[in-house]
CSV table of C-alpha atoms in Angstrom, one decimal:
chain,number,residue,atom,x,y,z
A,1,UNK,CA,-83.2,-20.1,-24.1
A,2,UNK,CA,-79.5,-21.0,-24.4
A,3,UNK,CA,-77.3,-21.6,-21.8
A,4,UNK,CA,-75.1,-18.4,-22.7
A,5,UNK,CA,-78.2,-16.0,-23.6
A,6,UNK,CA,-79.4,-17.2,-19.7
A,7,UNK,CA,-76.1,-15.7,-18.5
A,8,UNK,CA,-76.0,-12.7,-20.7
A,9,UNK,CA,-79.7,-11.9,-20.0
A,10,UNK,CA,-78.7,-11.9,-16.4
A,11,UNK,CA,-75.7,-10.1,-16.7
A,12,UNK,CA,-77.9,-7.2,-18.4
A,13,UNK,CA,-80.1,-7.9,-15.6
A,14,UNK,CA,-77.0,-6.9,-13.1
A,15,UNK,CA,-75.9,-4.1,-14.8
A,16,UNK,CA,-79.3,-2.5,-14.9
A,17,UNK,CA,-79.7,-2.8,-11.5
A,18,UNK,CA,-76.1,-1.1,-10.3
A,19,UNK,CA,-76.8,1.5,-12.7
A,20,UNK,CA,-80.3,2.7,-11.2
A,21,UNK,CA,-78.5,2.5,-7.6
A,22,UNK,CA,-75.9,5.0,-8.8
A,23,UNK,CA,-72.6,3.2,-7.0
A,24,UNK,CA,-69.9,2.8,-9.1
A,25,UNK,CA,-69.1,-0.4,-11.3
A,26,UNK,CA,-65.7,-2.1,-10.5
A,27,UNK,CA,-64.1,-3.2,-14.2
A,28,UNK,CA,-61.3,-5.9,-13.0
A,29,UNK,CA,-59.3,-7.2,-16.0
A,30,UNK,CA,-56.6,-10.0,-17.2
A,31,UNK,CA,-53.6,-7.6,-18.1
A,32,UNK,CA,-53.2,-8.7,-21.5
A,33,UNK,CA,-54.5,-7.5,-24.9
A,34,UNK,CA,-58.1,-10.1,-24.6
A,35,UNK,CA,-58.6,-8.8,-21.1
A,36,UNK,CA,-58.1,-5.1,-21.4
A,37,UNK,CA,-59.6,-5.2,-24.7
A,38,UNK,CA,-62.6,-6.1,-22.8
A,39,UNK,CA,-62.1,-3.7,-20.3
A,40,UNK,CA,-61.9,-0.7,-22.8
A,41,UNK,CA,-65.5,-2.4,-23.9
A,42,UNK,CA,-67.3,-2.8,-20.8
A,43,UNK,CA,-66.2,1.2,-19.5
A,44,UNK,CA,-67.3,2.3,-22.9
A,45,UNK,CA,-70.9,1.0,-22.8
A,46,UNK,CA,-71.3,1.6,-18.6
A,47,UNK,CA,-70.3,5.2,-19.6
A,48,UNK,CA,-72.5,5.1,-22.2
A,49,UNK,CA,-75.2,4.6,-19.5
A,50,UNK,CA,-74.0,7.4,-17.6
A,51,UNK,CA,-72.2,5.1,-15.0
A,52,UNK,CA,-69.1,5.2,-13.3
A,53,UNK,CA,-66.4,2.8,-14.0
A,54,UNK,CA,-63.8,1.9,-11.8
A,55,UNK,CA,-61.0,-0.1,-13.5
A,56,UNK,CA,-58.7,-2.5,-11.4
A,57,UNK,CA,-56.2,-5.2,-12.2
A,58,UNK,CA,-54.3,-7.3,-10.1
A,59,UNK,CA,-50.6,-6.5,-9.0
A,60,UNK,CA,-47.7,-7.7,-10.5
A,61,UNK,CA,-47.7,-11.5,-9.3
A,62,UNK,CA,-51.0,-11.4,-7.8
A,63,UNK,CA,-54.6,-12.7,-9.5
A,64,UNK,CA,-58.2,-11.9,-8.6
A,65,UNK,CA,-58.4,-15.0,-5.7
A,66,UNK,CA,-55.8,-13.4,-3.6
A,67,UNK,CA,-57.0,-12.1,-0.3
A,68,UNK,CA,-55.0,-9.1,-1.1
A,69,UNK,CA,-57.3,-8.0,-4.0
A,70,UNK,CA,-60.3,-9.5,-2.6
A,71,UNK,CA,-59.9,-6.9,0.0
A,72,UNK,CA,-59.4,-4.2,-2.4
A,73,UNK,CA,-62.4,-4.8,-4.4
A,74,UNK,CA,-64.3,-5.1,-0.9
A,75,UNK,CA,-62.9,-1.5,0.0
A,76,UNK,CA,-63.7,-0.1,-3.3
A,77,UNK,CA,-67.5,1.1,-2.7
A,78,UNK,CA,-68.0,-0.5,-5.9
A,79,UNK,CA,-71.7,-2.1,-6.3
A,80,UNK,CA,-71.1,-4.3,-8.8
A,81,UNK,CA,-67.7,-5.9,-9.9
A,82,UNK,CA,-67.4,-6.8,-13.8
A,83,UNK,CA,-64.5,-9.7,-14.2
A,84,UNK,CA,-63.1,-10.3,-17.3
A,85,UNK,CA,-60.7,-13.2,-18.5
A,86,UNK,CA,-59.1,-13.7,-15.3
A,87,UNK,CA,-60.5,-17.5,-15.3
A,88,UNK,CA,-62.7,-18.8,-13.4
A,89,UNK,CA,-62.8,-21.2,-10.4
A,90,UNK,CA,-65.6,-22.7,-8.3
A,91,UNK,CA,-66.8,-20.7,-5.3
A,92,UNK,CA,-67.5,-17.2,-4.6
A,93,UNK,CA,-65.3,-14.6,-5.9
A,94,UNK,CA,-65.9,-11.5,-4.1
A,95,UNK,CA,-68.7,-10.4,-1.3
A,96,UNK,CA,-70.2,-7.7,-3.6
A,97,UNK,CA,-72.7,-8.7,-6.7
A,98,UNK,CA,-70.7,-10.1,-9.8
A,99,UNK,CA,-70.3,-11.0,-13.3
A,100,UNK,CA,-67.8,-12.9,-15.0
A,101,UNK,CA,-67.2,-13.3,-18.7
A,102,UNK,CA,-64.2,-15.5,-19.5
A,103,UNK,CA,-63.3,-17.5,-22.5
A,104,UNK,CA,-61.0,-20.2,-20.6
A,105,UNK,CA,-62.6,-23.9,-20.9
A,106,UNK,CA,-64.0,-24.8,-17.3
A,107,UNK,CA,-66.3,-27.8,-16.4
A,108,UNK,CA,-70.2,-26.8,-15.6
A,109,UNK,CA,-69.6,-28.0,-11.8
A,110,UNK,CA,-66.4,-26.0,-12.1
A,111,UNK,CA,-68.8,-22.5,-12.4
A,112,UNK,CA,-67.9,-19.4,-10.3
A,113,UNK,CA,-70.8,-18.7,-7.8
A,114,UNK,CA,-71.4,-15.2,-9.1
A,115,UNK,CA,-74.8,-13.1,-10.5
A,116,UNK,CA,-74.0,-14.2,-14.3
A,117,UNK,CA,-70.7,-15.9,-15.9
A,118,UNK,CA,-70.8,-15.1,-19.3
A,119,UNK,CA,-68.5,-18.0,-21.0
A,120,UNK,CA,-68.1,-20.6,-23.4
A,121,UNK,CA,-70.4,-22.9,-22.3
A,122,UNK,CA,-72.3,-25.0,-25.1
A,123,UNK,CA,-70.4,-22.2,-28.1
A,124,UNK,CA,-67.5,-22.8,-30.2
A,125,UNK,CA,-63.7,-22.6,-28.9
A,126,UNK,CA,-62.7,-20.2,-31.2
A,127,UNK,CA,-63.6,-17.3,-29.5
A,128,UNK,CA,-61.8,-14.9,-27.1
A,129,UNK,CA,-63.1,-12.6,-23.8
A,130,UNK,CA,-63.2,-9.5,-25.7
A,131,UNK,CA,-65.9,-11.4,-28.3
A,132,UNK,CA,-68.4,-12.6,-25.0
A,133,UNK,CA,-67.6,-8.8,-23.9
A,134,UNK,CA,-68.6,-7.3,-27.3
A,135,UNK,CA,-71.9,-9.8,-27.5
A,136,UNK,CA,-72.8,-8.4,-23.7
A,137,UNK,CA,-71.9,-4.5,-23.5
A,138,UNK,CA,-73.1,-4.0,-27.2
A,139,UNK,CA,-76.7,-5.3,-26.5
A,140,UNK,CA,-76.9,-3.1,-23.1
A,141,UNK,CA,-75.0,0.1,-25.1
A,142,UNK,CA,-74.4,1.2,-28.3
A,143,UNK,CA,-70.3,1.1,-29.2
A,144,UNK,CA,-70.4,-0.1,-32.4
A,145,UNK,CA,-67.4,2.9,-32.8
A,146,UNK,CA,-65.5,0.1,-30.3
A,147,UNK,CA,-66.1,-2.7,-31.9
A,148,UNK,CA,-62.2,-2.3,-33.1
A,149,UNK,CA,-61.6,-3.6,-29.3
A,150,UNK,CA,-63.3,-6.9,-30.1
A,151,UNK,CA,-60.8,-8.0,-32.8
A,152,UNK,CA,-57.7,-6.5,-30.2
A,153,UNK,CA,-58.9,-9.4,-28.2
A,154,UNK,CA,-59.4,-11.8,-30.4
A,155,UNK,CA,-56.0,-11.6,-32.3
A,156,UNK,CA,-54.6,-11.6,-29.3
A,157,UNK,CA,-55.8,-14.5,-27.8
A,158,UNK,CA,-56.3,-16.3,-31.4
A,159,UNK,CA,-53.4,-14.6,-33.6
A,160,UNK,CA,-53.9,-15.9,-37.6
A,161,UNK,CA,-56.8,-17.8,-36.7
A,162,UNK,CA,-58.9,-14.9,-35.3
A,163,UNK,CA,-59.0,-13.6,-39.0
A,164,UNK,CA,-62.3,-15.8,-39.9
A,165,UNK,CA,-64.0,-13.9,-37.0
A,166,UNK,CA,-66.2,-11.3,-38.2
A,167,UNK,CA,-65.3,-9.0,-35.4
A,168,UNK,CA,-61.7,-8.9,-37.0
A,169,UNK,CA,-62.5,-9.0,-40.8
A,170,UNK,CA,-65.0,-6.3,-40.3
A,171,UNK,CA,-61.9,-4.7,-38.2
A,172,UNK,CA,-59.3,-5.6,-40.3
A,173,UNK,CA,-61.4,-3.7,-43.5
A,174,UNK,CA,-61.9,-0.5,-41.3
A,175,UNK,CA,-58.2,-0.1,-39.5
A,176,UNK,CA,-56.1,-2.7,-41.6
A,177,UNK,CA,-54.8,-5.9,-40.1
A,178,UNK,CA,-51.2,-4.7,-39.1
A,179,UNK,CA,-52.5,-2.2,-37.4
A,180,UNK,CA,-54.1,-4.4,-35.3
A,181,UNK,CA,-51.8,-6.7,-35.0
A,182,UNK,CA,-49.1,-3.9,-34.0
A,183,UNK,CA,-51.6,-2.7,-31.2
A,184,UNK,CA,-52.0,-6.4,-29.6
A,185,UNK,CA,-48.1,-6.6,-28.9
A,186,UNK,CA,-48.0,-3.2,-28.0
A,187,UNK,CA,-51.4,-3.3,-25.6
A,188,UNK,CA,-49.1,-6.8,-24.3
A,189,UNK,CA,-46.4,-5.5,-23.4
A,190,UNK,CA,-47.5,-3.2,-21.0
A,191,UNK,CA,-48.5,-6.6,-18.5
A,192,UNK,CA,-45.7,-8.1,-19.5
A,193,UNK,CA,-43.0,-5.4,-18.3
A,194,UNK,CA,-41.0,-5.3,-15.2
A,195,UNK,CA,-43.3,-2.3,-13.9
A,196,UNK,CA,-46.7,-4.4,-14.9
A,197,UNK,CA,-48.3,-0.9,-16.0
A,198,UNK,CA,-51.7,-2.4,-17.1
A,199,UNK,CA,-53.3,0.6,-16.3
A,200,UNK,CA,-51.2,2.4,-19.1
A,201,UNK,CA,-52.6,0.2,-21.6
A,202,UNK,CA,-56.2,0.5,-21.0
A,203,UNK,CA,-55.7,4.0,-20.9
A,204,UNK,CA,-54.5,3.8,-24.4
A,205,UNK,CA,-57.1,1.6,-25.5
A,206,UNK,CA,-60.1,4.0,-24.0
A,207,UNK,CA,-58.3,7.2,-25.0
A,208,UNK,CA,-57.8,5.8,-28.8
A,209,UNK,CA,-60.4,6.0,-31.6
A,210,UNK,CA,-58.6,3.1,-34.0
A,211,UNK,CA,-55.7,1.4,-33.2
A,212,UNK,CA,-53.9,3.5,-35.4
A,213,UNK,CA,-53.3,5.7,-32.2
A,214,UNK,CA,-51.8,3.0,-30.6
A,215,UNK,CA,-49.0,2.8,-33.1
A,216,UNK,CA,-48.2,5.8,-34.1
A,217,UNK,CA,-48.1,6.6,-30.2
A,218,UNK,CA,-50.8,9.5,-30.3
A,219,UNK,CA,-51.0,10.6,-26.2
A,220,UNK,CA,-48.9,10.0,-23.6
A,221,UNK,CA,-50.6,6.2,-22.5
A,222,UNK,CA,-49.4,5.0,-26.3
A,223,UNK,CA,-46.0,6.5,-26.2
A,224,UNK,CA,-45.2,4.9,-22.8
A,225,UNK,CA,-46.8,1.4,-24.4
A,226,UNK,CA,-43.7,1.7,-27.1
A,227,UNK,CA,-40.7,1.9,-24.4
A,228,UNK,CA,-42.4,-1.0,-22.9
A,229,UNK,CA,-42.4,-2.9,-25.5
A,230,UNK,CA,-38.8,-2.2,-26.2
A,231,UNK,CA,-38.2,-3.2,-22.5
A,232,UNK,CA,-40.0,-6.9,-22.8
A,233,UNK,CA,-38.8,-7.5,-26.5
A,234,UNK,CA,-35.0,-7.2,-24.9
A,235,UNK,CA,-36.0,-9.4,-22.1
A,236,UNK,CA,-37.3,-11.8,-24.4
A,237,UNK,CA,-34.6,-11.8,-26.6
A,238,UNK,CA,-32.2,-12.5,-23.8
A,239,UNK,CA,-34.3,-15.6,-22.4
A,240,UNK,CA,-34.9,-17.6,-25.8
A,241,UNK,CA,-30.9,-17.3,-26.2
A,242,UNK,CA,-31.1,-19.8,-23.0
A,243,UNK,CA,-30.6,-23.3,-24.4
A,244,UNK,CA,-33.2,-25.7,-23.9
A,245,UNK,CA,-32.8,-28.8,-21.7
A,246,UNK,CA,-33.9,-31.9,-23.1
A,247,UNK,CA,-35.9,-34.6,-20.5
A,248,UNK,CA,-37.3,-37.1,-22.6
A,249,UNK,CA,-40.6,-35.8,-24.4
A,250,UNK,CA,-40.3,-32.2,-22.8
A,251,UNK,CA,-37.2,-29.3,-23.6
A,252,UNK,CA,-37.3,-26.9,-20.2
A,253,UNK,CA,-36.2,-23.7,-20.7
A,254,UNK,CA,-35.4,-21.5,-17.4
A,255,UNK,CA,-34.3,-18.2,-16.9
A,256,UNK,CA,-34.4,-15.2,-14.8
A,257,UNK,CA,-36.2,-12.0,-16.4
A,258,UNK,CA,-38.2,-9.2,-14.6
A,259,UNK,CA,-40.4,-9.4,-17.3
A,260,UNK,CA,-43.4,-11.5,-18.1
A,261,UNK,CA,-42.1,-13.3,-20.9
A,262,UNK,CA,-42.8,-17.0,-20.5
A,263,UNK,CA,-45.7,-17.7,-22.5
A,264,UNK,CA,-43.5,-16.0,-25.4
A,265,UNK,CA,-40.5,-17.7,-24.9
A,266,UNK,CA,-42.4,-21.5,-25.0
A,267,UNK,CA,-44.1,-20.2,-28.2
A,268,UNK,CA,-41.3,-19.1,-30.1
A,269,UNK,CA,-39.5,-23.1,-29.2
A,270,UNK,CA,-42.2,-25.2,-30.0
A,271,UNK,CA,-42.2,-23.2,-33.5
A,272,UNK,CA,-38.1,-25.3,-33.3
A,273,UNK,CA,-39.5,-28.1,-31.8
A,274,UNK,CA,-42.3,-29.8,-33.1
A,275,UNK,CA,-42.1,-33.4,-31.7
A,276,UNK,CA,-41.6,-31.9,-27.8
A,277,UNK,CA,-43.4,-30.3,-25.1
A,278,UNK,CA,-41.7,-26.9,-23.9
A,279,UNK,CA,-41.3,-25.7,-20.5
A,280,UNK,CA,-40.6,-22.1,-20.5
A,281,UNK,CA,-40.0,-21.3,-16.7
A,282,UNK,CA,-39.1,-17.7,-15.1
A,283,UNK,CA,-37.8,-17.8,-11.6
A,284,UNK,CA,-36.9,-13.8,-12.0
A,285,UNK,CA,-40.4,-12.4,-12.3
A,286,UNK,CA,-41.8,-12.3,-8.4
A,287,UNK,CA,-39.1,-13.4,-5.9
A,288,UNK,CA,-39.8,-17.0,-4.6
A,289,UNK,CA,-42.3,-17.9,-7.3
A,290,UNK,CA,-42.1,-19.5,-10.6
A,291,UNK,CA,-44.1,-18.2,-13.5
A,292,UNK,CA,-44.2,-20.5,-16.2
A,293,UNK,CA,-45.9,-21.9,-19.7
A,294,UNK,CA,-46.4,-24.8,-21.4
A,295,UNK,CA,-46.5,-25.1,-25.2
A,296,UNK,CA,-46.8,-28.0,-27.8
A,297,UNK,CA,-46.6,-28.1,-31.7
A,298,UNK,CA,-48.6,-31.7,-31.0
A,299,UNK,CA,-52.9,-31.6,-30.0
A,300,UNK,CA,-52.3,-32.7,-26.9
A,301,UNK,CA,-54.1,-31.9,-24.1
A,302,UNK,CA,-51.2,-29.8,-21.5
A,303,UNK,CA,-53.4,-29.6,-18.6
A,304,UNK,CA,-53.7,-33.0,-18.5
A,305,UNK,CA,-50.2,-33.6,-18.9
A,306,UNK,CA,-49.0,-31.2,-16.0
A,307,UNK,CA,-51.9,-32.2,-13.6
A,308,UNK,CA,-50.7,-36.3,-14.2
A,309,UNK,CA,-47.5,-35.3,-13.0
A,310,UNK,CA,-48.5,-33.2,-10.0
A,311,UNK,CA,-52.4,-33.7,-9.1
A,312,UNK,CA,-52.5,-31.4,-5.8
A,313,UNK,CA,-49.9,-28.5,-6.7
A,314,UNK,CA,-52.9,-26.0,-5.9
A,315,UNK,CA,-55.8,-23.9,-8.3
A,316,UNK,CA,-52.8,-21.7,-10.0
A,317,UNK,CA,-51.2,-24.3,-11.7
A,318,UNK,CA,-52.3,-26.3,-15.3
A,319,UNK,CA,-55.0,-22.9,-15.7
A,320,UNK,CA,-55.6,-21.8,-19.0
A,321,UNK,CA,-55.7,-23.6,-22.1
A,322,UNK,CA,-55.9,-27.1,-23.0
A,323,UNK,CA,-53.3,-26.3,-26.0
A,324,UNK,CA,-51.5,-23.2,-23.7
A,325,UNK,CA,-51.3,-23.4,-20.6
A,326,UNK,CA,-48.9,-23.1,-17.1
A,327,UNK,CA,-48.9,-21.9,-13.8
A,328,UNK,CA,-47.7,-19.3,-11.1
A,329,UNK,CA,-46.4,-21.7,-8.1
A,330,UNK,CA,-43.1,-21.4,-5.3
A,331,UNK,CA,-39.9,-22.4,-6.2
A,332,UNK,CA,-40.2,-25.9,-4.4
A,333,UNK,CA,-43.4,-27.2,-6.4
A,334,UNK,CA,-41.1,-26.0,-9.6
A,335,UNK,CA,-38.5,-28.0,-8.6
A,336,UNK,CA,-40.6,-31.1,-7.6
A,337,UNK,CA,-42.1,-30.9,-11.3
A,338,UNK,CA,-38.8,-31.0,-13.1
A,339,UNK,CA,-37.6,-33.9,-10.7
A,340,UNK,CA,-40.7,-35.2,-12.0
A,341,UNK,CA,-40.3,-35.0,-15.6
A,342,UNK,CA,-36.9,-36.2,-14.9
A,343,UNK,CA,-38.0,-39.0,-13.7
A,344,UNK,CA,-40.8,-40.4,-16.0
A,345,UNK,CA,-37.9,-39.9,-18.6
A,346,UNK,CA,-35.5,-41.8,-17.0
A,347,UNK,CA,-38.5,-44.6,-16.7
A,348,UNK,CA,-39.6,-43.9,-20.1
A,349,UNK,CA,-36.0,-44.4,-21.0
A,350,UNK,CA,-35.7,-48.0,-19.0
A,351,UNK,CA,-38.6,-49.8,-20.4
């Protein structure tokens, strides 16, 4: 048996076993369209069961290792907690039983110690969360009238190249492809606004039966999700007007915006400039924090890149992807990586 059929057989294994106890089932999510995709997906099938669901996200600023949630998942009563795309880090996550199913690339010795972690191990990189989720909850339930929610994810996480995925041609033929498309950056926006109203957006995805819905607004959940997107695509609008600063092989962008913004901002440069790696930084989403992303047109590996400047800036920085990836760290570790990247330019420059 295969290293990911293992972890799905004991994820089933999990699930069975909360279920027959009767507690309820924590769902904890990554507030964007992958992770609440996968949400919608996992409360469909437990409530297919006949189990109760209980969905939480992090706060605004926060993620799943903060002692703040750890204690909120603790307090829950839940007896099982189901984590999706959050990453993953060595260790335990929380006290009660868990699964993880995440798509981000992670080392075996890097593995969560948890009751199953249901990832990319030994498959293909193009895939998303809400693919590993659809694989799991549709072999424990059947929500095959979901199966929309799979190619949510997946264009999310993959945009154009998501459409050789069978999830999203099989999608795509059902609901057509702007649709879905429309619903990702709609489902987005709502963890990407100042208010970080994730909860709106899952709502919207478990209330909808296509993704239609979504855009045409149908229910109160989908209506909000359209003034939130009005919200970010001002904020966004505002931030890529900010010039970029050139340091050698990177072009830094900062700005101040209440929104979540910065993985779209570094996009939408690197689409200008091709032969750089772009820094989008926002010092305005949590006071004394930086939230920021790193992009490149190039195949180069940005982890790398960002951990070879600062090796020990802590477990929330260089997460992600190898081709997308950034970091959530305080204002002084920002600061220290642009004086950084200042100066290998100036050395760069020299030789």
């Amino acid at each position: 048996m295969r290293i990911w059929e293992q972890a799905t057989e004991r994820a089933l294994v999990s699930l069975r076993a909360a279920l027959s106890e009767g507690a309820p089932i924590a769902v904890v999510y990554h507030a964007d369209a992958d992770g609440t995709s996968s949400a919608a997906l996992a409360m469909a099938a437990i409530e297919k069961h006949g189990g109760q669901t209980l969905p939480l996200t992090p706060r605004k600023g926060e993620n799943v290792h903060d002692p703040a949630f750890s204690a909120t998942i603790d307090e829950s009563g839940a007896g099982l907690v189901v984590v999706l795309d959050t990453g993953s880090r060595r260790g335990r996550l929380f006290r009660i039983p868990t699964i993880v199913v995440d798509h981000h690339r992670i080392d075996t010795d890097d593995a969560p110690d948890v009751e199953a972690f249901v990832s990319t191990f030994g498959r293909e990189p193009l895939i998303s969360t809400s693919a590993l989720a659809w694989e799991l909850f549709s072999s424990f339930a059947d929500i095959r009238e979901r199966a929309w929610l799979g190619a949510i994810g997946l264009i999310g996480d993959l945009g154009d190249k998501a459409k050789t995925h069978p999830l999203v041609q099989d999608a795509a033929a059902i609901h057509k492809m702007t649709h879905l498309r429309d619903a990702v950056s709609l489902v987005n926006a709502a963890g990407r606004s100042s208010t970080h109203e994730a909860d709106v957006a899952l709502r919207a995805l478990v209330e909808a039966r296509g993704p239609i819905d979504i855009v045409r607004g149908n229910g109160n959940a989908a209506s909000r999700l359209h003034e939130l997107k009005q919200e970010v695509a001002e904020a966004t609008k505002r931030a890529i007007r900010k010039a970029p600063r050139i340091v050698g092989r990177w072009a830094i962008i900062e700005f101040a915006e209440p929104c979540r913004i910065h993985g779209s901002v570094a996009s939408a440069w690197t689409r200008k400039l091709h032969d750089r790696i772009v820094l989008a930084g926002n010092r305005g989403y949590v006071p004394g924090r930086v939230h920021f992303s790193v992009r490149s047109h190039e195949p180069l590996d940005l982890r790398a890149e960002l951990r070879a400047l600062l090796p020990d800036a802590g477990p929330d920085f260089a997460s992600g992807h190898d081709r997308a990836t950034g970091g959530i760290v305080d204002v002084d570790v920002f600061d220290e990586l642009l004086r950084r990247i200042e100066s290998r330019a100036m050395i760069a420059s020299a030789a």
